[in-house]
């Protein structure tokens, strides 16, 4: 079997980029150790948005706005993104990137704690991208389900935790054990809920793709 990192390197060698702005944002984010979506996962995210053609998109975890702009590149002309970010230093950076892309009217950035903001949202969303505090996914899930309708897609990133998810909780570092147990609970819940059809995909650091029945 080929080594996984060689396969990933080959996949990434085929990446044609996402335009000068997004490519610059990605370079700057990686240089500053800002967590952004991995290259191979970015391509998959764009493909799913292009396939689903969502009109209302919700993103939990804006960071510097990179993934929101990736989705904006392929979403329908009448679509709108609502994105949530808590970490204050990254908020003005994301807003600046949205302005530079000419997307201020099509991307709404809500500042604050996701748990509180999720409770304030109204209506449903066609596509939800989860890419924030991994230990909170399981706690946010009940509200996320309320924000989904039949056919809505939930795309969750970083669910395999660099492979730690397959280890016993005693084999991972003590500081990571709570996140480890919560992510295992999240994955079990997604794959055993009657309301969802879920697939776990080992791309990047692992994603789940869930469709509400």
PDB file of C-alpha atoms in Angstrom:
ATOM      1  CA  UNK A   1       0.000   0.000   0.000  1.00  0.00           C
ATOM      2  CA  UNK A   2       1.277   3.470  -0.813  1.00  0.00           C
ATOM      3  CA  UNK A   3       2.152   5.720   2.105  1.00  0.00           C
ATOM      4  CA  UNK A   4      -0.711   8.039   2.947  1.00  0.00           C
ATOM      5  CA  UNK A   5       1.447  11.172   2.979  1.00  0.00           C
ATOM      6  CA  UNK A   6       2.708  10.374  -0.551  1.00  0.00           C
ATOM      7  CA  UNK A   7      -0.874  10.102  -1.780  1.00  0.00           C
ATOM      8  CA  UNK A   8      -1.746  13.405  -0.118  1.00  0.00           C
ATOM      9  CA  UNK A   9       1.334  15.054  -1.627  1.00  0.00           C
ATOM     10  CA  UNK A  10       0.294  13.827  -5.067  1.00  0.00           C
ATOM     11  CA  UNK A  11      -3.277  15.063  -4.620  1.00  0.00           C
ATOM     12  CA  UNK A  12      -1.993  18.463  -3.526  1.00  0.00           C
ATOM     13  CA  UNK A  13       0.356  18.618  -6.507  1.00  0.00           C
ATOM     14  CA  UNK A  14      -2.747  18.701  -8.719  1.00  0.00           C
ATOM     15  CA  UNK A  15      -4.227  21.660  -6.850  1.00  0.00           C
ATOM     16  CA  UNK A  16      -4.591  24.597  -9.232  1.00  0.00           C
ATOM     17  CA  UNK A  17      -5.035  27.118  -6.439  1.00  0.00           C
ATOM     18  CA  UNK A  18      -7.991  29.294  -5.462  1.00  0.00           C
ATOM     19  CA  UNK A  19      -7.079  32.681  -6.873  1.00  0.00           C
ATOM     20  CA  UNK A  20      -4.436  35.180  -5.800  1.00  0.00           C
ATOM     21  CA  UNK A  21      -6.320  36.453  -2.728  1.00  0.00           C
ATOM     22  CA  UNK A  22      -7.179  33.074  -1.222  1.00  0.00           C
ATOM     23  CA  UNK A  23      -3.755  31.661  -2.019  1.00  0.00           C
ATOM     24  CA  UNK A  24      -2.139  34.637  -0.273  1.00  0.00           C
ATOM     25  CA  UNK A  25      -4.427  34.252   2.756  1.00  0.00           C
ATOM     26  CA  UNK A  26      -3.486  30.575   2.960  1.00  0.00           C
ATOM     27  CA  UNK A  27       0.240  31.304   2.803  1.00  0.00           C
ATOM     28  CA  UNK A  28       0.029  34.009   5.453  1.00  0.00           C
ATOM     29  CA  UNK A  29      -2.149  31.874   7.731  1.00  0.00           C
ATOM     30  CA  UNK A  30       0.163  28.877   7.566  1.00  0.00           C
ATOM     31  CA  UNK A  31       3.212  31.077   8.151  1.00  0.00           C
ATOM     32  CA  UNK A  32       1.530  32.510  11.269  1.00  0.00           C
ATOM     33  CA  UNK A  33       0.312  29.066  12.431  1.00  0.00           C
ATOM     34  CA  UNK A  34      -3.327  30.090  12.075  1.00  0.00           C
ATOM     35  CA  UNK A  35      -5.400  26.898  11.753  1.00  0.00           C
ATOM     36  CA  UNK A  36      -7.067  26.801   8.345  1.00  0.00           C
ATOM     37  CA  UNK A  37      -8.607  24.019   6.329  1.00  0.00           C
ATOM     38  CA  UNK A  38      -6.087  21.660   4.722  1.00  0.00           C
ATOM     39  CA  UNK A  39      -5.540  21.875   0.977  1.00  0.00           C
ATOM     40  CA  UNK A  40      -7.115  18.528   0.076  1.00  0.00           C
ATOM     41  CA  UNK A  41     -10.065  19.211   2.382  1.00  0.00           C
ATOM     42  CA  UNK A  42     -10.529  22.661   0.845  1.00  0.00           C
ATOM     43  CA  UNK A  43     -11.029  21.107  -2.580  1.00  0.00           C
ATOM     44  CA  UNK A  44     -13.578  18.665  -1.163  1.00  0.00           C
ATOM     45  CA  UNK A  45     -15.442  21.461   0.645  1.00  0.00           C
ATOM     46  CA  UNK A  46     -15.717  23.476  -2.559  1.00  0.00           C
ATOM     47  CA  UNK A  47     -16.895  20.425  -4.482  1.00  0.00           C
ATOM     48  CA  UNK A  48     -19.637  19.752  -1.942  1.00  0.00           C
ATOM     49  CA  UNK A  49     -20.841  23.361  -1.947  1.00  0.00           C
ATOM     50  CA  UNK A  50     -20.889  23.311  -5.747  1.00  0.00           C
ATOM     51  CA  UNK A  51     -22.902  20.067  -5.686  1.00  0.00           C
ATOM     52  CA  UNK A  52     -25.409  21.060  -2.997  1.00  0.00           C
ATOM     53  CA  UNK A  53     -25.914  24.618  -4.327  1.00  0.00           C
ATOM     54  CA  UNK A  54     -26.901  25.977  -0.899  1.00  0.00           C
ATOM     55  CA  UNK A  55     -28.626  29.341  -0.588  1.00  0.00           C
ATOM     56  CA  UNK A  56     -28.084  29.690   3.168  1.00  0.00           C
ATOM     57  CA  UNK A  57     -24.681  28.626   4.495  1.00  0.00           C
ATOM     58  CA  UNK A  58     -23.615  28.606   8.143  1.00  0.00           C
ATOM     59  CA  UNK A  59     -19.970  28.390   9.170  1.00  0.00           C
ATOM     60  CA  UNK A  60     -18.961  27.833  12.785  1.00  0.00           C
ATOM     61  CA  UNK A  61     -15.370  29.039  13.054  1.00  0.00           C
ATOM     62  CA  UNK A  62     -14.311  31.875  10.747  1.00  0.00           C
ATOM     63  CA  UNK A  63     -10.628  32.205  11.689  1.00  0.00           C
ATOM     64  CA  UNK A  64      -9.242  34.607   9.032  1.00  0.00           C
ATOM     65  CA  UNK A  65     -12.076  34.013   6.558  1.00  0.00           C
ATOM     66  CA  UNK A  66     -10.274  31.584   4.261  1.00  0.00           C
ATOM     67  CA  UNK A  67     -12.853  28.776   4.146  1.00  0.00           C
ATOM     68  CA  UNK A  68     -15.754  31.245   3.892  1.00  0.00           C
ATOM     69  CA  UNK A  69     -14.153  32.761   0.799  1.00  0.00           C
ATOM     70  CA  UNK A  70     -13.569  29.293  -0.650  1.00  0.00           C
ATOM     71  CA  UNK A  71     -17.274  28.529  -0.282  1.00  0.00           C
ATOM     72  CA  UNK A  72     -18.204  31.943  -1.670  1.00  0.00           C
ATOM     73  CA  UNK A  73     -16.265  31.181  -4.849  1.00  0.00           C
ATOM     74  CA  UNK A  74     -18.583  28.295  -5.743  1.00  0.00           C
ATOM     75  CA  UNK A  75     -21.907  29.107  -4.059  1.00  0.00           C
ATOM     76  CA  UNK A  76     -24.945  30.201  -6.116  1.00  0.00           C
ATOM     77  CA  UNK A  77     -25.304  33.914  -6.997  1.00  0.00           C
ATOM     78  CA  UNK A  78     -28.155  34.359  -4.516  1.00  0.00           C
ATOM     79  CA  UNK A  79     -26.442  32.521  -1.650  1.00  0.00           C
ATOM     80  CA  UNK A  80     -25.348  34.062   1.654  1.00  0.00           C
ATOM     81  CA  UNK A  81     -22.878  32.905   4.294  1.00  0.00           C
ATOM     82  CA  UNK A  82     -23.277  33.501   8.016  1.00  0.00           C
ATOM     83  CA  UNK A  83     -20.038  32.815   9.872  1.00  0.00           C
ATOM     84  CA  UNK A  84     -19.250  32.847  13.594  1.00  0.00           C
ATOM     85  CA  UNK A  85     -15.937  33.701  15.270  1.00  0.00           C
ATOM     86  CA  UNK A  86     -15.061  34.159  18.943  1.00  0.00           C
ATOM     87  CA  UNK A  87     -11.311  34.869  18.864  1.00  0.00           C
ATOM     88  CA  UNK A  88     -11.127  38.660  18.726  1.00  0.00           C
ATOM     89  CA  UNK A  89      -7.676  39.117  17.104  1.00  0.00           C
ATOM     90  CA  UNK A  90      -8.791  37.224  13.991  1.00  0.00           C
ATOM     91  CA  UNK A  91     -12.090  39.051  13.472  1.00  0.00           C
ATOM     92  CA  UNK A  92     -10.712  42.268  11.915  1.00  0.00           C
ATOM     93  CA  UNK A  93      -8.414  40.189   9.719  1.00  0.00           C
ATOM     94  CA  UNK A  94     -11.362  38.180   8.407  1.00  0.00           C
ATOM     95  CA  UNK A  95     -13.418  41.326   7.818  1.00  0.00           C
ATOM     96  CA  UNK A  96     -10.534  42.858   5.886  1.00  0.00           C
ATOM     97  CA  UNK A  97     -10.307  39.766   3.702  1.00  0.00           C
ATOM     98  CA  UNK A  98     -14.054  39.848   3.020  1.00  0.00           C
ATOM     99  CA  UNK A  99     -13.813  43.513   1.986  1.00  0.00           C
ATOM    100  CA  UNK A 100     -10.837  42.804  -0.237  1.00  0.00           C
ATOM    101  CA  UNK A 101     -12.805  40.038  -1.944  1.00  0.00           C
ATOM    102  CA  UNK A 102     -15.854  42.298  -2.366  1.00  0.00           C
ATOM    103  CA  UNK A 103     -17.931  39.920  -0.252  1.00  0.00           C
ATOM    104  CA  UNK A 104     -19.053  42.171   2.616  1.00  0.00           C
ATOM    105  CA  UNK A 105     -22.705  41.953   1.568  1.00  0.00           C
ATOM    106  CA  UNK A 106     -22.662  38.216   0.955  1.00  0.00           C
ATOM    107  CA  UNK A 107     -20.802  37.128   4.092  1.00  0.00           C
ATOM    108  CA  UNK A 108     -22.064  38.138   7.539  1.00  0.00           C
ATOM    109  CA  UNK A 109     -19.572  37.690  10.380  1.00  0.00           C
ATOM    110  CA  UNK A 110     -21.133  37.319  13.828  1.00  0.00           C
ATOM    111  CA  UNK A 111     -18.773  37.986  16.726  1.00  0.00           C
ATOM    112  CA  UNK A 112     -19.021  36.022  19.941  1.00  0.00           C
ATOM    113  CA  UNK A 113     -19.434  32.602  21.489  1.00  0.00           C
ATOM    114  CA  UNK A 114     -20.887  30.088  19.045  1.00  0.00           C
ATOM    115  CA  UNK A 115     -23.125  28.444  21.634  1.00  0.00           C
ATOM    116  CA  UNK A 116     -24.860  31.747  22.356  1.00  0.00           C
ATOM    117  CA  UNK A 117     -25.060  32.867  18.732  1.00  0.00           C
ATOM    118  CA  UNK A 118     -26.428  29.543  17.511  1.00  0.00           C
ATOM    119  CA  UNK A 119     -29.381  29.985  19.869  1.00  0.00           C
ATOM    120  CA  UNK A 120     -30.115  33.400  18.336  1.00  0.00           C
ATOM    121  CA  UNK A 121     -30.187  32.267  14.714  1.00  0.00           C
ATOM    122  CA  UNK A 122     -33.523  31.830  12.969  1.00  0.00           C
ATOM    123  CA  UNK A 123     -34.677  29.686  10.101  1.00  0.00           C
ATOM    124  CA  UNK A 124     -32.703  26.794   8.640  1.00  0.00           C
ATOM    125  CA  UNK A 125     -29.525  26.436   6.642  1.00  0.00           C
ATOM    126  CA  UNK A 126     -28.856  24.331   3.568  1.00  0.00           C
ATOM    127  CA  UNK A 127     -25.181  23.761   4.347  1.00  0.00           C
ATOM    128  CA  UNK A 128     -23.362  23.953   7.690  1.00  0.00           C
ATOM    129  CA  UNK A 129     -19.575  23.876   7.978  1.00  0.00           C
ATOM    130  CA  UNK A 130     -18.229  23.053  11.451  1.00  0.00           C
ATOM    131  CA  UNK A 131     -14.602  24.053  11.973  1.00  0.00           C
ATOM    132  CA  UNK A 132     -14.236  25.480  15.461  1.00  0.00           C
ATOM    133  CA  UNK A 133     -13.502  24.103  18.947  1.00  0.00           C
ATOM    134  CA  UNK A 134     -13.534  20.346  18.403  1.00  0.00           C
ATOM    135  CA  UNK A 135     -14.510  19.573  21.973  1.00  0.00           C
ATOM    136  CA  UNK A 136     -17.731  21.567  21.512  1.00  0.00           C
ATOM    137  CA  UNK A 137     -19.079  19.779  18.429  1.00  0.00           C
ATOM    138  CA  UNK A 138     -21.103  17.325  20.503  1.00  0.00           C
ATOM    139  CA  UNK A 139     -22.561  20.115  22.641  1.00  0.00           C
ATOM    140  CA  UNK A 140     -23.574  22.189  19.622  1.00  0.00           C
ATOM    141  CA  UNK A 141     -25.101  19.265  17.742  1.00  0.00           C
ATOM    142  CA  UNK A 142     -28.673  19.457  19.146  1.00  0.00           C
ATOM    143  CA  UNK A 143     -28.976  23.103  18.067  1.00  0.00           C
ATOM    144  CA  UNK A 144     -27.274  22.401  14.746  1.00  0.00           C
ATOM    145  CA  UNK A 145     -29.911  19.764  14.020  1.00  0.00           C
ATOM    146  CA  UNK A 146     -32.644  22.319  14.701  1.00  0.00           C
ATOM    147  CA  UNK A 147     -31.029  24.608  12.131  1.00  0.00           C
ATOM    148  CA  UNK A 148     -31.128  21.878   9.479  1.00  0.00           C
ATOM    149  CA  UNK A 149     -34.036  20.849   7.301  1.00  0.00           C
ATOM    150  CA  UNK A 150     -34.553  17.747   5.204  1.00  0.00           C
ATOM    151  CA  UNK A 151     -31.669  17.556   2.734  1.00  0.00           C
ATOM    152  CA  UNK A 152     -29.422  19.974   4.654  1.00  0.00           C
ATOM    153  CA  UNK A 153     -25.750  19.003   4.777  1.00  0.00           C
ATOM    154  CA  UNK A 154     -23.469  19.139   7.824  1.00  0.00           C
ATOM    155  CA  UNK A 155     -19.753  19.129   6.969  1.00  0.00           C
ATOM    156  CA  UNK A 156     -17.517  18.721  10.067  1.00  0.00           C
ATOM    157  CA  UNK A 157     -13.739  19.104   9.822  1.00  0.00           C
ATOM    158  CA  UNK A 158     -10.807  17.751  11.882  1.00  0.00           C
ATOM    159  CA  UNK A 159     -12.676  14.781  13.304  1.00  0.00           C
ATOM    160  CA  UNK A 160      -9.798  12.263  13.254  1.00  0.00           C
ATOM    161  CA  UNK A 161      -7.417  14.384  15.341  1.00  0.00           C
ATOM    162  CA  UNK A 162      -4.264  13.426  13.439  1.00  0.00           C
ATOM    163  CA  UNK A 163      -5.078   9.764  13.970  1.00  0.00           C
ATOM    164  CA  UNK A 164      -5.458   9.993  17.757  1.00  0.00           C
ATOM    165  CA  UNK A 165      -9.152   9.181  17.460  1.00  0.00           C
ATOM    166  CA  UNK A 166      -8.380   5.480  16.914  1.00  0.00           C
ATOM    167  CA  UNK A 167      -6.268   5.262  20.078  1.00  0.00           C
ATOM    168  CA  UNK A 168      -7.400   4.432  23.577  1.00  0.00           C
ATOM    169  CA  UNK A 169      -7.994   7.559  25.649  1.00  0.00           C
ATOM    170  CA  UNK A 170      -5.067   6.438  27.829  1.00  0.00           C
ATOM    171  CA  UNK A 171      -2.755   6.423  24.796  1.00  0.00           C
ATOM    172  CA  UNK A 172      -3.296  10.115  24.040  1.00  0.00           C
ATOM    173  CA  UNK A 173      -1.793  12.962  26.020  1.00  0.00           C
ATOM    174  CA  UNK A 174      -3.697  13.767  29.182  1.00  0.00           C
ATOM    175  CA  UNK A 175      -4.463  17.320  27.995  1.00  0.00           C
ATOM    176  CA  UNK A 176      -6.167  15.912  24.883  1.00  0.00           C
ATOM    177  CA  UNK A 177      -8.289  13.248  26.567  1.00  0.00           C
ATOM    178  CA  UNK A 178     -11.422  15.353  26.990  1.00  0.00           C
ATOM    179  CA  UNK A 179     -11.436  16.401  23.326  1.00  0.00           C
ATOM    180  CA  UNK A 180     -10.671  12.803  22.345  1.00  0.00           C
ATOM    181  CA  UNK A 181     -13.647  11.388  24.271  1.00  0.00           C
ATOM    182  CA  UNK A 182     -16.001  14.133  23.090  1.00  0.00           C
ATOM    183  CA  UNK A 183     -15.037  13.629  19.441  1.00  0.00           C
ATOM    184  CA  UNK A 184     -15.565   9.880  19.753  1.00  0.00           C
ATOM    185  CA  UNK A 185     -19.000  10.600  21.192  1.00  0.00           C
ATOM    186  CA  UNK A 186     -19.691  13.027  18.330  1.00  0.00           C
ATOM    187  CA  UNK A 187     -18.738  10.492  15.674  1.00  0.00           C
ATOM    188  CA  UNK A 188     -20.785   7.740  17.317  1.00  0.00           C
ATOM    189  CA  UNK A 189     -23.795  10.027  17.608  1.00  0.00           C
ATOM    190  CA  UNK A 190     -23.616  11.194  13.989  1.00  0.00           C
ATOM    191  CA  UNK A 191     -23.355   7.652  12.657  1.00  0.00           C
ATOM    192  CA  UNK A 192     -26.156   6.244  14.839  1.00  0.00           C
ATOM    193  CA  UNK A 193     -28.814   8.959  14.544  1.00  0.00           C
ATOM    194  CA  UNK A 194     -31.893   8.072  12.540  1.00  0.00           C
ATOM    195  CA  UNK A 195     -32.198  11.721  11.453  1.00  0.00           C
ATOM    196  CA  UNK A 196     -28.835  11.698   9.689  1.00  0.00           C
ATOM    197  CA  UNK A 197     -27.086   9.784   6.956  1.00  0.00           C
ATOM    198  CA  UNK A 198     -23.395  10.157   7.767  1.00  0.00           C
ATOM    199  CA  UNK A 199     -20.105   9.186   6.173  1.00  0.00           C
ATOM    200  CA  UNK A 200     -16.684   9.578   7.814  1.00  0.00           C
ATOM    201  CA  UNK A 201     -14.104  10.434   5.173  1.00  0.00           C
ATOM    202  CA  UNK A 202     -10.349  10.120   5.872  1.00  0.00           C
ATOM    203  CA  UNK A 203      -9.305  13.194   3.929  1.00  0.00           C
ATOM    204  CA  UNK A 204      -7.074  15.849   5.471  1.00  0.00           C
ATOM    205  CA  UNK A 205      -7.565  15.462   9.225  1.00  0.00           C
ATOM    206  CA  UNK A 206     -10.853  13.674   8.647  1.00  0.00           C
ATOM    207  CA  UNK A 207     -14.281  15.037   7.831  1.00  0.00           C
ATOM    208  CA  UNK A 208     -17.819  13.864   8.360  1.00  0.00           C
ATOM    209  CA  UNK A 209     -20.526  14.489   5.830  1.00  0.00           C
ATOM    210  CA  UNK A 210     -24.058  14.247   7.209  1.00  0.00           C
ATOM    211  CA  UNK A 211     -27.337  14.709   5.365  1.00  0.00           C
ATOM    212  CA  UNK A 212     -30.547  15.240   7.317  1.00  0.00           C
ATOM    213  CA  UNK A 213     -33.189  12.745   6.282  1.00  0.00           C
TER     214      UNK A 213
END
